[in-house]
Coordinates of C-alpha atoms in Angstrom, one line a residue:
M1 CA 72.9 52.7 105.7
N2 CA 73.4 56.2 104.4
M3 CA 70.9 58.8 105.7
P4 CA 69.6 61.3 103.2
P5 CA 71.0 64.8 103.6
D6 CA 69.0 67.5 105.4
L7 CA 68.3 69.9 102.6
S8 CA 67.4 72.7 105.0
Q9 CA 71.0 72.8 106.2
L10 CA 72.4 73.2 102.7
S11 CA 73.4 76.6 101.1
P12 CA 72.0 77.7 97.8
D13 CA 75.2 76.8 96.0
Q14 CA 75.2 73.3 97.6
L15 CA 71.6 72.8 96.5
R16 CA 72.4 73.8 93.0
H17 CA 75.4 71.5 92.9
L18 CA 73.3 68.6 94.3
A19 CA 70.6 69.3 91.7
A20 CA 73.1 69.3 88.9
T21 CA 74.6 66.0 90.2
L22 CA 71.2 64.3 90.3
M23 CA 70.3 65.5 86.8
T24 CA 73.6 64.1 85.5
Q25 CA 73.0 60.7 87.1
V26 CA 69.4 60.6 85.7
E27 CA 70.7 61.5 82.2
E28 CA 73.4 58.8 82.4
K29 CA 70.9 56.1 83.5
D30 CA 68.4 57.3 80.8
K31 CA 71.1 57.0 78.2
A32 CA 72.1 53.5 79.3
L33 CA 68.5 52.5 79.3
R34 CA 67.9 53.7 75.8
H35 CA 71.1 51.9 74.6
S36 CA 69.9 48.6 76.2
E37 CA 66.5 49.1 74.6
Q38 CA 68.1 49.6 71.2
V39 CA 70.3 46.6 71.6
N40 CA 67.3 44.5 72.7
Q41 CA 65.3 45.6 69.7
K42 CA 68.2 44.9 67.3
L43 CA 68.8 41.4 68.7
T44 CA 65.0 40.6 68.8
Y45 CA 64.8 41.6 65.1
E46 CA 67.8 39.5 64.1
L47 CA 66.4 36.6 66.1
A48 CA 63.1 36.8 64.2
L49 CA 64.9 36.8 60.9
L50 CA 67.1 33.8 61.8
K51 CA 64.0 31.8 63.1
R52 CA 62.2 32.7 59.8
H53 CA 65.2 31.3 57.9
A54 CA 65.5 28.2 60.1
F55 CA 61.8 27.2 60.1
G56 CA 60.6 28.8 56.8
K57 CA 60.6 27.4 53.3
R58 CA 64.0 26.0 52.1
S59 CA 65.6 27.3 49.0
E60 CA 65.7 24.8 46.2
Q61 CA 68.9 26.3 44.9
L62 CA 70.9 24.8 47.8
N63 CA 71.8 21.1 48.1
V64 CA 71.3 19.0 51.2
L65 CA 74.9 19.4 52.5
Q66 CA 74.8 23.2 52.0
I67 CA 71.5 23.4 53.9
S68 CA 72.9 21.3 56.7
L69 CA 76.0 23.5 57.1
L70 CA 73.8 26.7 57.0
E71 CA 71.4 25.3 59.6
D72 CA 74.4 24.7 62.0
G73 CA 75.3 28.3 61.7
V74 CA 71.8 29.5 62.1
D75 CA 71.2 27.4 65.2
A76 CA 74.5 28.8 66.7
D77 CA 73.5 32.4 65.9
I78 CA 70.0 31.9 67.4
A79 CA 71.5 30.4 70.6
A80 CA 74.0 33.3 70.8
I81 CA 71.3 36.0 70.4
E82 CA 69.0 34.3 72.9
T83 CA 71.9 34.2 75.4
E84 CA 72.6 37.9 74.8
L85 CA 68.9 38.8 75.3
E86 CA 68.8 36.8 78.6
D87 CA 71.9 38.7 79.8
L88 CA 70.2 42.1 78.9
V89 CA 67.0 41.3 80.7
T90 CA 67.1 42.1 84.4
T91 CA 64.0 40.7 86.1
D92 CA 63.3 39.8 89.6
A93 CA 64.4 36.2 90.1
S94 CA 61.4 35.4 92.3
S95 CA 58.9 36.5 89.7
A96 CA 60.7 35.1 86.6
P97 CA 59.5 31.7 85.5
K98 CA 62.1 29.0 86.2
K99 CA 63.2 26.9 83.3
T100 CA 63.4 23.2 84.0
P101 CA 64.8 21.7 80.9
K102 CA 64.1 18.0 80.4
R103 CA 67.0 16.0 79.1
A104 CA 67.8 12.4 78.8
S105 CA 70.0 10.9 81.5
L106 CA 73.6 10.2 80.5
P107 CA 74.3 6.5 79.5
P108 CA 75.0 4.5 82.6
E109 CA 77.8 2.5 81.0
L110 CA 80.0 5.5 80.7
P111 CA 82.9 5.7 83.2
R112 CA 82.3 8.1 86.0
T113 CA 84.6 10.3 88.1
E114 CA 83.2 11.5 91.4
I115 CA 84.1 15.1 92.5
H116 CA 83.1 15.9 96.0
H117 CA 82.3 19.5 97.1
D118 CA 82.1 19.8 100.9
P119 CA 82.5 22.8 103.3
E120 CA 86.0 23.6 104.2
N121 CA 85.1 23.5 107.9
D122 CA 82.9 20.9 109.5
H123 CA 81.9 23.3 112.3
C124 CA 79.0 25.7 112.3
P125 CA 79.6 29.4 112.9
C126 CA 77.9 28.9 116.2
G127 CA 80.6 26.4 117.2
C128 CA 78.7 23.1 116.9
K129 CA 79.8 20.3 114.7
L130 CA 77.9 19.8 111.4
R131 CA 76.1 16.6 110.6
R132 CA 75.7 15.4 107.0
I133 CA 72.0 14.9 106.1
G134 CA 72.2 14.3 102.4
E135 CA 73.7 15.4 99.1
E136 CA 72.9 16.8 95.6
V137 CA 74.5 15.1 92.6
S138 CA 74.8 16.8 89.1
E139 CA 76.4 15.0 86.2
K140 CA 78.5 16.7 83.5
L141 CA 79.6 15.1 80.3
D142 CA 83.3 15.3 79.6
Y143 CA 85.3 14.1 76.5
T144 CA 88.8 13.2 75.7
P145 CA 89.5 12.3 72.0
G146 CA 87.5 9.1 71.4
V147 CA 86.3 8.6 74.9
F148 CA 83.4 10.0 76.9
H149 CA 83.3 10.0 80.7
V150 CA 81.0 11.6 83.3
E151 CA 81.9 13.9 86.1
R152 CA 79.6 13.4 89.1
H153 CA 79.7 16.5 91.2
I154 CA 78.5 15.5 94.7
R155 CA 77.6 18.4 97.1
G156 CA 77.0 17.2 100.6
K157 CA 74.3 18.8 102.8
W158 CA 75.4 19.5 106.3
V159 CA 73.2 20.7 109.2
C160 CA 73.9 22.0 112.6
D161 CA 71.7 20.3 115.2
H162 CA 72.0 23.3 117.6
C163 CA 71.0 26.2 115.3
E164 CA 69.6 24.2 112.4
T165 CA 71.7 26.0 109.9
L166 CA 72.1 24.2 106.5
T167 CA 75.5 24.3 104.9
Q168 CA 76.4 23.3 101.4
A169 CA 79.4 24.0 99.1
P170 CA 78.5 26.0 96.0
M171 CA 78.6 24.4 92.6
P172 CA 81.7 25.4 90.6
A173 CA 81.0 28.0 87.9
Q174 CA 80.1 26.5 84.5
I175 CA 80.3 28.0 81.0
I176 CA 76.7 26.9 80.4
D177 CA 74.7 27.2 83.6
K178 CA 72.8 23.9 84.4
G179 CA 74.1 22.4 81.1
I180 CA 75.7 19.0 80.8
P181 CA 78.9 19.8 79.0
T182 CA 82.2 20.4 80.8
A183 CA 84.6 23.0 79.6
G184 CA 86.7 20.2 78.1
L185 CA 83.9 19.0 75.9
L186 CA 83.0 22.5 74.8
A187 CA 86.7 23.1 73.9
Q188 CA 86.7 19.9 71.9
V189 CA 83.6 21.0 69.9
L190 CA 85.1 24.5 69.2
I191 CA 88.6 23.2 68.2
A192 CA 87.1 20.5 66.0
K193 CA 84.8 23.0 64.2
Y194 CA 87.2 26.0 63.8
A195 CA 90.7 24.5 63.9
D196 CA 90.1 21.1 62.4
H197 CA 87.3 22.2 60.1
L198 CA 84.9 19.4 61.2
P199 CA 81.3 20.5 60.6
L200 CA 78.8 19.8 63.4
Y201 CA 77.1 17.0 61.5
R202 CA 80.4 15.1 61.4
Q203 CA 81.0 15.7 65.1
E204 CA 77.5 14.3 65.7
Q205 CA 78.5 11.1 63.9
I206 CA 81.9 10.9 65.8
F207 CA 80.2 11.3 69.2
S208 CA 77.6 8.8 68.3
R209 CA 80.3 6.2 67.6
A210 CA 81.8 7.0 71.0
G211 CA 78.6 6.1 72.7
V212 CA 76.7 9.4 73.2
A213 CA 74.1 10.8 70.8
I214 CA 74.4 14.6 70.8
P215 CA 72.1 16.2 68.1
R216 CA 73.8 18.8 65.9
S217 CA 71.2 21.4 67.0
T218 CA 72.5 21.0 70.6
L219 CA 76.1 21.3 69.4
A220 CA 75.1 24.4 67.5
E221 CA 73.5 25.9 70.7
W222 CA 76.7 25.2 72.6
V223 CA 78.8 26.9 69.9
G224 CA 76.5 30.0 70.0
I225 CA 76.6 30.3 73.8
C226 CA 80.4 29.9 73.9
G227 CA 80.7 32.7 71.4
V228 CA 79.0 35.0 73.8
R229 CA 80.9 33.8 76.8
L230 CA 84.2 34.2 75.1
Q231 CA 83.5 37.8 74.0
P232 CA 85.3 39.4 77.0
L233 CA 88.4 37.4 76.1
V234 CA 88.2 38.6 72.5
D235 CA 87.8 42.2 73.8
A236 CA 90.9 41.8 76.1
L237 CA 92.9 40.3 73.2
R238 CA 92.0 43.1 70.9
K239 CA 93.1 45.7 73.5
L240 CA 96.5 44.0 73.8
L241 CA 96.7 43.8 70.0
L242 CA 96.1 47.5 69.6
S243 CA 99.0 48.3 72.0
E244 CA 101.5 47.0 69.4
P245 CA 103.3 49.5 67.1
V246 CA 103.0 47.4 64.0
L247 CA 100.2 45.2 62.9
H248 CA 99.4 43.0 59.8
A249 CA 95.9 43.0 58.3
D250 CA 94.3 41.1 55.5
E251 CA 90.8 40.1 54.5
T252 CA 89.4 36.9 53.0
P253 CA 86.1 36.7 51.1
V254 CA 83.5 34.4 52.5
P255 CA 80.0 33.6 51.2
M256 CA 77.2 35.0 53.3
L257 CA 73.6 34.0 53.2
A258 CA 71.3 36.7 54.6
P259 CA 68.1 35.4 56.2
G260 CA 65.2 35.5 53.7
K261 CA 67.4 35.6 50.6
K262 CA 67.9 32.7 48.3
K263 CA 71.5 33.2 47.3
T264 CA 74.7 34.2 48.9
H265 CA 76.7 37.4 48.5
R266 CA 80.3 38.2 49.3
A267 CA 81.3 39.2 52.8
Y268 CA 84.8 39.4 54.4
L269 CA 86.6 38.0 57.3
W270 CA 89.4 40.4 58.4
A271 CA 92.5 39.1 60.3
Y272 CA 94.6 41.5 62.4
A273 CA 97.9 40.0 63.6
T274 CA 101.1 40.9 65.3
T275 CA 104.4 40.6 63.4
P276 CA 106.6 37.6 63.7
Y277 CA 109.1 39.7 65.7
A278 CA 106.6 40.9 68.4
S279 CA 106.7 39.3 71.8
L280 CA 102.9 39.0 71.7
K281 CA 101.7 36.3 69.2
A282 CA 98.0 37.1 68.6
V283 CA 95.4 37.2 65.8
V284 CA 91.9 38.7 66.1
Y285 CA 89.3 38.1 63.4
D286 CA 86.6 40.6 62.5
F287 CA 83.6 39.9 60.2
S288 CA 82.3 42.6 57.9
E289 CA 80.0 42.8 54.9
G290 CA 82.6 44.8 52.9
R291 CA 86.3 45.5 52.4
G292 CA 86.2 49.3 52.5
G293 CA 88.6 51.2 54.7
Q294 CA 85.9 52.2 57.1
Y295 CA 85.7 48.6 58.4
A296 CA 89.4 48.7 59.3
R297 CA 89.0 52.1 60.9
D298 CA 86.1 50.9 63.0
F299 CA 88.2 48.0 64.3
L300 CA 91.4 50.0 64.8
G301 CA 89.7 53.0 66.5
E302 CA 92.4 55.4 67.7
W303 CA 95.3 53.1 67.0
R304 CA 98.3 54.8 65.3
G305 CA 101.2 52.7 64.1

């Protein structure tokens, strides 16, 4: 533990330097706090608009299929924004209310694969041998094309009879904390939606035929959360992309329905890619509401090529 300096032993110059350092730290923390508050307010406002669109009066100018596709996107956006808000909020875990989602148990007829997580060493740090006293089981839903199966993660509980220390292996990190989908199932949903152009309502039908009913609203939540979790990968890929001397860029118009409005307007999806001759094969997409040069400058930043 670092002891605070004895201010009486410091020279005037050292005191001035210490005061300047402390003021700089306070200004940096205040700036970071203001930025977090602005992001929080922006996300809260966007969430309110999306919920108003999701639960408000439907536009009569859209047919049933269009409304279904839009609802999938809105549900995904709501889940993404709620996930970002949760990441921004830093509250004491002991005082925060614990969420205990209630979900239906996975169908018992699905094949199950048991994955055991036990301590690497069966001896306590005190030197005594551990004794198994129980276990915790959590089930994750996995999917290979056409077939569902369940991963049963079994975490044994071990206790030392001498010092009464309880030992249990940690649960492997999951993309959705305490959720049922494995990374494989989430990858299947994302690939089917974005690479194979399968809307979520069709995936819902496909999964139902395979024996598991997953509502499209749940699929949309998974998509939204995965978008947030994959953002660091997108940022890293963009950084690599901007290290290339030559880039290709093009934009494609896409219809955009703003919450609260009854008709779509034109927005753009920009694609930035390396050349066919580059060693790095990469494409990064950037959504914007226009096609002006400023949008490209915002993405490229200080890149010169």
